[in-house]
Amino acid sequence: MEPPSKALAHLTGDDYERGLLGYLRKLFHFLEADFDFKEVPPTQQSELRFTNGSTLVVIRSEWEGPLVALDRAQNPRDANYGALPLWAIMTVRDSPNLYSESMPMIDKFVKWAEVMPKCASDILRGDFSIEPEVDRLLAERKAAGEEWERRLHLDSAISRASEAFQRQDYETVVRHLVPLIDQLPRAQAAKLEYAKKQLANRVPATD
């Protein structure tokens, strides 16, 4: 099959969405042929769902990119997205990604379909023993993402406070740095204390 970036290039709007779902049905047909899956009603318009009684497979295209995830068919931990993303299973098992950054994001579906039968065959047959390892990986990635966001927010506040400090706009310095006081490097903490002192020493204007 041609990758979806080429096979569906002539489609737009609703036609593209319907075309993509049809394409994905063919691409992941091995779920029905080799693992006894049946397609079940989706929870939203732009997705496919399959189950064989033990395992749920969610296949969806979102603005962030392709999603393929697995979960338990009965009492899934994440009925919407699937608790076990295929990329995380591949990472835990050191499976080849087969995907390069130069390829269109939508073509990742093709590469994942190639890897899935070998990489996740146990889960597709109801063996979820890999679950704790995937959970640890996801928790580590989440913590790393939260730390990155924290650092980004801190760096932005420090940059704005430094610009304000040069202008002797001490109110702005305090406004940006006080909420992050426990995270400030020593130099920035010193700037904050200096700015607070300058504000405290100001003589109120008199009529």
mmCIF file of C-alpha atoms in Angstrom:
data_model
loop_
_atom_site.group_PDB
_atom_site.id
_atom_site.type_symbol
_atom_site.label_atom_id
_atom_site.label_comp_id
_atom_site.label_asym_id
_atom_site.label_seq_id
_atom_site.Cartn_x
_atom_site.Cartn_y
_atom_site.Cartn_z
ATOM 1 C CA MET A 1 0.000 0.000 0.000
ATOM 2 C CA GLU A 2 1.088 3.540 -0.681
ATOM 3 C CA PRO A 3 1.580 5.570 2.506
ATOM 4 C CA PRO A 4 -1.471 7.638 3.428
ATOM 5 C CA SER A 5 0.303 10.905 2.645
ATOM 6 C CA LYS A 6 0.283 9.815 -1.001
ATOM 7 C CA ALA A 7 -2.758 7.539 -1.176
ATOM 8 C CA LEU A 8 -5.064 10.176 0.311
ATOM 9 C CA ALA A 9 -3.412 13.293 -1.105
ATOM 10 C CA HIS A 10 -6.331 13.952 -3.470
ATOM 11 C CA LEU A 11 -8.912 14.033 -0.646
ATOM 12 C CA THR A 12 -9.994 16.917 1.592
ATOM 13 C CA GLY A 13 -12.453 17.531 4.433
ATOM 14 C CA ASP A 14 -14.938 14.757 5.207
ATOM 15 C CA ASP A 15 -13.768 12.782 2.187
ATOM 16 C CA TYR A 16 -10.268 12.683 3.642
ATOM 17 C CA GLU A 17 -11.560 11.520 7.028
ATOM 18 C CA ARG A 18 -13.616 8.728 5.464
ATOM 19 C CA GLY A 19 -10.732 7.818 3.194
ATOM 20 C CA LEU A 20 -8.321 7.624 6.104
ATOM 21 C CA LEU A 21 -10.608 5.344 8.116
ATOM 22 C CA GLY A 22 -10.973 3.046 5.111
ATOM 23 C CA TYR A 23 -7.221 3.065 4.612
ATOM 24 C CA LEU A 24 -6.622 2.194 8.275
ATOM 25 C CA ARG A 25 -9.109 -0.681 8.135
ATOM 26 C CA LYS A 26 -7.056 -2.225 5.328
ATOM 27 C CA LEU A 27 -3.745 -1.418 7.002
ATOM 28 C CA PHE A 28 -4.697 -3.042 10.306
ATOM 29 C CA HIS A 29 -6.651 -5.916 8.757
ATOM 30 C CA PHE A 30 -4.197 -8.326 10.395
ATOM 31 C CA LEU A 31 -6.011 -7.677 13.678
ATOM 32 C CA GLU A 32 -9.065 -9.486 12.294
ATOM 33 C CA ALA A 33 -7.171 -12.028 10.197
ATOM 34 C CA ASP A 34 -4.540 -13.103 12.732
ATOM 35 C CA PHE A 35 -5.840 -12.123 16.176
ATOM 36 C CA ASP A 36 -9.631 -12.592 15.884
ATOM 37 C CA PHE A 37 -10.483 -8.931 16.421
ATOM 38 C CA LYS A 38 -13.810 -7.419 15.425
ATOM 39 C CA GLU A 39 -14.473 -3.767 14.774
ATOM 40 C CA VAL A 40 -16.692 -2.152 17.416
ATOM 41 C CA PRO A 41 -18.470 1.237 17.434
ATOM 42 C CA PRO A 42 -16.107 4.213 17.902
ATOM 43 C CA THR A 43 -16.428 6.766 20.677
ATOM 44 C CA GLN A 44 -15.702 9.607 18.274
ATOM 45 C CA GLN A 45 -15.943 10.196 14.558
ATOM 46 C CA SER A 46 -12.295 9.946 13.546
ATOM 47 C CA GLU A 47 -11.254 6.642 15.092
ATOM 48 C CA LEU A 48 -11.377 2.874 14.745
ATOM 49 C CA ARG A 49 -11.835 0.458 17.628
ATOM 50 C CA PHE A 50 -11.265 -3.269 17.609
ATOM 51 C CA THR A 51 -11.663 -5.920 20.295
ATOM 52 C CA ASN A 52 -11.242 -9.669 20.500
ATOM 53 C CA GLY A 53 -12.743 -10.033 23.948
ATOM 54 C CA SER A 54 -9.474 -9.700 25.873
ATOM 55 C CA THR A 55 -7.883 -6.656 24.260
ATOM 56 C CA LEU A 56 -9.048 -3.279 22.996
ATOM 57 C CA VAL A 57 -7.167 -1.507 20.192
ATOM 58 C CA VAL A 58 -7.742 2.205 19.560
ATOM 59 C CA ILE A 59 -6.555 3.726 16.274
ATOM 60 C CA ARG A 60 -7.054 7.446 15.830
ATOM 61 C CA SER A 61 -5.642 10.436 13.992
ATOM 62 C CA GLU A 62 -5.440 13.585 16.134
ATOM 63 C CA TRP A 63 -3.935 17.018 15.602
ATOM 64 C CA GLU A 64 -0.903 15.879 17.657
ATOM 65 C CA GLY A 65 -0.431 12.975 15.277
ATOM 66 C CA PRO A 66 -1.332 9.297 14.912
ATOM 67 C CA LEU A 67 -2.476 7.330 17.951
ATOM 68 C CA VAL A 68 -2.416 3.550 18.311
ATOM 69 C CA ALA A 69 -2.959 2.183 21.790
ATOM 70 C CA LEU A 70 -4.039 -0.995 23.546
ATOM 71 C CA ASP A 71 -5.987 -1.704 26.698
ATOM 72 C CA ARG A 72 -8.040 -4.384 28.360
ATOM 73 C CA ALA A 73 -11.334 -5.010 26.623
ATOM 74 C CA GLN A 74 -13.109 -5.508 29.933
ATOM 75 C CA ASN A 75 -12.791 -2.565 32.343
ATOM 76 C CA PRO A 76 -10.144 -0.679 30.347
ATOM 77 C CA ARG A 77 -7.937 1.629 32.366
ATOM 78 C CA ASP A 78 -8.295 4.377 29.765
ATOM 79 C CA ALA A 79 -11.383 3.699 27.686
ATOM 80 C CA ASN A 80 -10.862 6.838 25.603
ATOM 81 C CA TYR A 81 -7.201 6.694 24.593
ATOM 82 C CA GLY A 82 -6.044 3.243 25.651
ATOM 83 C CA ALA A 83 -3.669 2.815 28.596
ATOM 84 C CA LEU A 84 -0.774 1.315 26.626
ATOM 85 C CA PRO A 85 0.374 3.460 23.678
ATOM 86 C CA LEU A 86 2.094 1.409 20.994
ATOM 87 C CA TRP A 87 5.099 3.762 20.951
ATOM 88 C CA ALA A 88 5.641 3.062 24.673
ATOM 89 C CA ILE A 89 5.426 -0.699 24.146
ATOM 90 C CA MET A 90 7.951 -0.365 21.327
ATOM 91 C CA THR A 91 10.270 1.688 23.548
ATOM 92 C CA VAL A 92 10.138 -0.809 26.420
ATOM 93 C CA ARG A 93 10.901 -3.653 24.033
ATOM 94 C CA ASP A 94 13.499 -1.686 22.059
ATOM 95 C CA SER A 95 11.595 -2.378 18.849
ATOM 96 C CA PRO A 96 12.765 -0.605 15.685
ATOM 97 C CA ASN A 97 10.910 2.637 15.094
ATOM 98 C CA LEU A 98 11.118 2.443 11.296
ATOM 99 C CA TYR A 99 10.165 6.108 11.210
ATOM 100 C CA SER A 100 12.206 9.159 10.269
ATOM 101 C CA GLU A 101 11.476 12.795 11.007
ATOM 102 C CA SER A 102 11.559 13.573 7.290
ATOM 103 C CA MET A 103 8.458 11.431 6.698
ATOM 104 C CA PRO A 104 4.952 12.932 6.974
ATOM 105 C CA MET A 105 3.532 12.300 10.434
ATOM 106 C CA ILE A 106 0.483 10.461 9.070
ATOM 107 C CA ASP A 107 2.759 7.795 7.560
ATOM 108 C CA LYS A 108 3.698 6.658 11.054
ATOM 109 C CA PHE A 109 0.569 4.472 10.909
ATOM 110 C CA VAL A 110 2.243 2.331 8.238
ATOM 111 C CA LYS A 111 5.377 1.776 10.281
ATOM 112 C CA TRP A 112 3.426 1.002 13.436
ATOM 113 C CA ALA A 113 1.284 -1.532 11.586
ATOM 114 C CA GLU A 114 4.499 -3.254 10.463
ATOM 115 C CA VAL A 115 5.847 -3.521 14.009
ATOM 116 C CA MET A 116 2.657 -4.195 15.969
ATOM 117 C CA PRO A 117 2.121 -7.915 15.194
ATOM 118 C CA LYS A 118 5.550 -8.854 16.579
ATOM 119 C CA CYS A 119 6.018 -6.147 19.191
ATOM 120 C CA ALA A 120 2.616 -6.492 20.848
ATOM 121 C CA SER A 121 1.411 -9.984 19.920
ATOM 122 C CA ASP A 122 1.211 -11.046 23.583
ATOM 123 C CA ILE A 123 -0.975 -8.057 24.477
ATOM 124 C CA LEU A 124 -3.154 -8.624 21.417
ATOM 125 C CA ARG A 125 -3.779 -12.131 22.793
ATOM 126 C CA GLY A 126 -4.594 -10.888 26.290
ATOM 127 C CA ASP A 127 -1.219 -11.085 28.073
ATOM 128 C CA PHE A 128 -0.723 -7.738 29.867
ATOM 129 C CA SER A 129 2.389 -8.672 31.847
ATOM 130 C CA ILE A 130 4.301 -5.779 30.241
ATOM 131 C CA GLU A 131 1.885 -3.281 31.793
ATOM 132 C CA PRO A 132 4.058 -2.273 34.816
ATOM 133 C CA GLU A 133 7.053 -1.504 32.586
ATOM 134 C CA VAL A 134 4.959 0.634 30.262
ATOM 135 C CA ASP A 135 3.455 2.440 33.252
ATOM 136 C CA ARG A 136 6.940 3.251 34.568
ATOM 137 C CA LEU A 137 8.020 4.607 31.195
ATOM 138 C CA LEU A 138 4.911 6.773 30.887
ATOM 139 C CA ALA A 139 5.388 8.101 34.434
ATOM 140 C CA GLU A 140 9.021 8.980 33.668
ATOM 141 C CA ARG A 141 8.043 10.741 30.424
ATOM 142 C CA LYS A 142 5.283 12.643 32.222
ATOM 143 C CA ALA A 143 7.664 13.760 34.985
ATOM 144 C CA ALA A 144 10.244 14.843 32.400
ATOM 145 C CA GLY A 145 7.590 16.806 30.519
ATOM 146 C CA GLU A 146 6.416 18.525 33.682
ATOM 147 C CA GLU A 147 10.007 19.423 34.579
ATOM 148 C CA TRP A 148 10.556 20.837 31.087
ATOM 149 C CA GLU A 149 7.419 22.979 31.413
ATOM 150 C CA ARG A 150 8.508 24.144 34.871
ATOM 151 C CA ARG A 151 11.918 25.156 33.577
ATOM 152 C CA LEU A 152 10.374 26.915 30.581
ATOM 153 C CA HIS A 153 8.047 28.902 32.838
ATOM 154 C CA LEU A 154 10.895 29.730 35.232
ATOM 155 C CA ASP A 155 13.236 30.823 32.448
ATOM 156 C CA SER A 156 10.534 33.021 30.929
ATOM 157 C CA ALA A 157 9.804 34.701 34.272
ATOM 158 C CA ILE A 158 13.517 35.289 34.939
ATOM 159 C CA SER A 159 14.003 36.784 31.472
ATOM 160 C CA ARG A 160 11.103 39.204 31.908
ATOM 161 C CA ALA A 161 12.215 40.098 35.424
ATOM 162 C CA SER A 162 15.769 40.772 34.229
ATOM 163 C CA GLU A 163 14.504 43.155 31.548
ATOM 164 C CA ALA A 164 12.371 44.928 34.129
ATOM 165 C CA PHE A 165 15.311 45.109 36.549
ATOM 166 C CA GLN A 166 17.394 46.936 33.958
ATOM 167 C CA ARG A 167 14.559 49.455 33.585
ATOM 168 C CA GLN A 168 14.390 49.753 37.384
ATOM 169 C CA ASP A 169 10.800 48.577 37.142
ATOM 170 C CA TYR A 170 10.928 46.832 40.494
ATOM 171 C CA GLU A 171 7.196 46.203 40.744
ATOM 172 C CA THR A 172 7.375 44.046 37.614
ATOM 173 C CA VAL A 173 10.453 42.256 38.969
ATOM 174 C CA VAL A 174 8.574 41.356 42.135
ATOM 175 C CA ARG A 175 5.442 40.344 40.244
ATOM 176 C CA HIS A 176 7.361 37.853 38.084
ATOM 177 C CA LEU A 177 9.690 36.411 40.710
ATOM 178 C CA VAL A 178 7.691 36.194 43.936
ATOM 179 C CA PRO A 179 5.492 33.278 42.740
ATOM 180 C CA LEU A 180 8.664 31.316 41.926
ATOM 181 C CA ILE A 181 10.693 32.313 44.964
ATOM 182 C CA ASP A 182 11.442 28.714 46.016
ATOM 183 C CA GLN A 183 12.857 27.898 42.566
ATOM 184 C CA LEU A 184 15.044 30.957 41.989
ATOM 185 C CA PRO A 185 18.810 30.680 41.479
ATOM 186 C CA ARG A 186 20.860 32.707 43.968
ATOM 187 C CA ALA A 187 21.435 35.626 41.596
ATOM 188 C CA GLN A 188 17.742 35.982 40.821
ATOM 189 C CA ALA A 189 16.804 35.680 44.482
ATOM 190 C CA ALA A 190 19.224 38.541 45.197
ATOM 191 C CA LYS A 191 17.578 40.651 42.476
ATOM 192 C CA LEU A 192 14.200 39.969 44.018
ATOM 193 C CA GLU A 193 15.354 41.045 47.484
ATOM 194 C CA TYR A 194 16.927 44.182 46.033
ATOM 195 C CA ALA A 195 13.726 45.023 44.152
ATOM 196 C CA LYS A 196 11.622 44.518 47.299
ATOM 197 C CA LYS A 197 13.921 46.820 49.264
ATOM 198 C CA GLN A 198 13.729 49.488 46.592
ATOM 199 C CA LEU A 199 9.940 49.374 46.688
ATOM 200 C CA ALA A 200 9.937 49.474 50.486
ATOM 201 C CA ASN A 201 12.249 52.515 50.539
ATOM 202 C CA ARG A 202 10.186 54.569 48.160
ATOM 203 C CA VAL A 203 8.775 57.716 49.688
ATOM 204 C CA PRO A 204 5.055 58.013 48.944
ATOM 205 C CA ALA A 205 4.219 61.054 46.835
ATOM 206 C CA THR A 206 2.511 63.901 48.749
ATOM 207 C CA ASP A 207 0.010 66.402 47.437
#
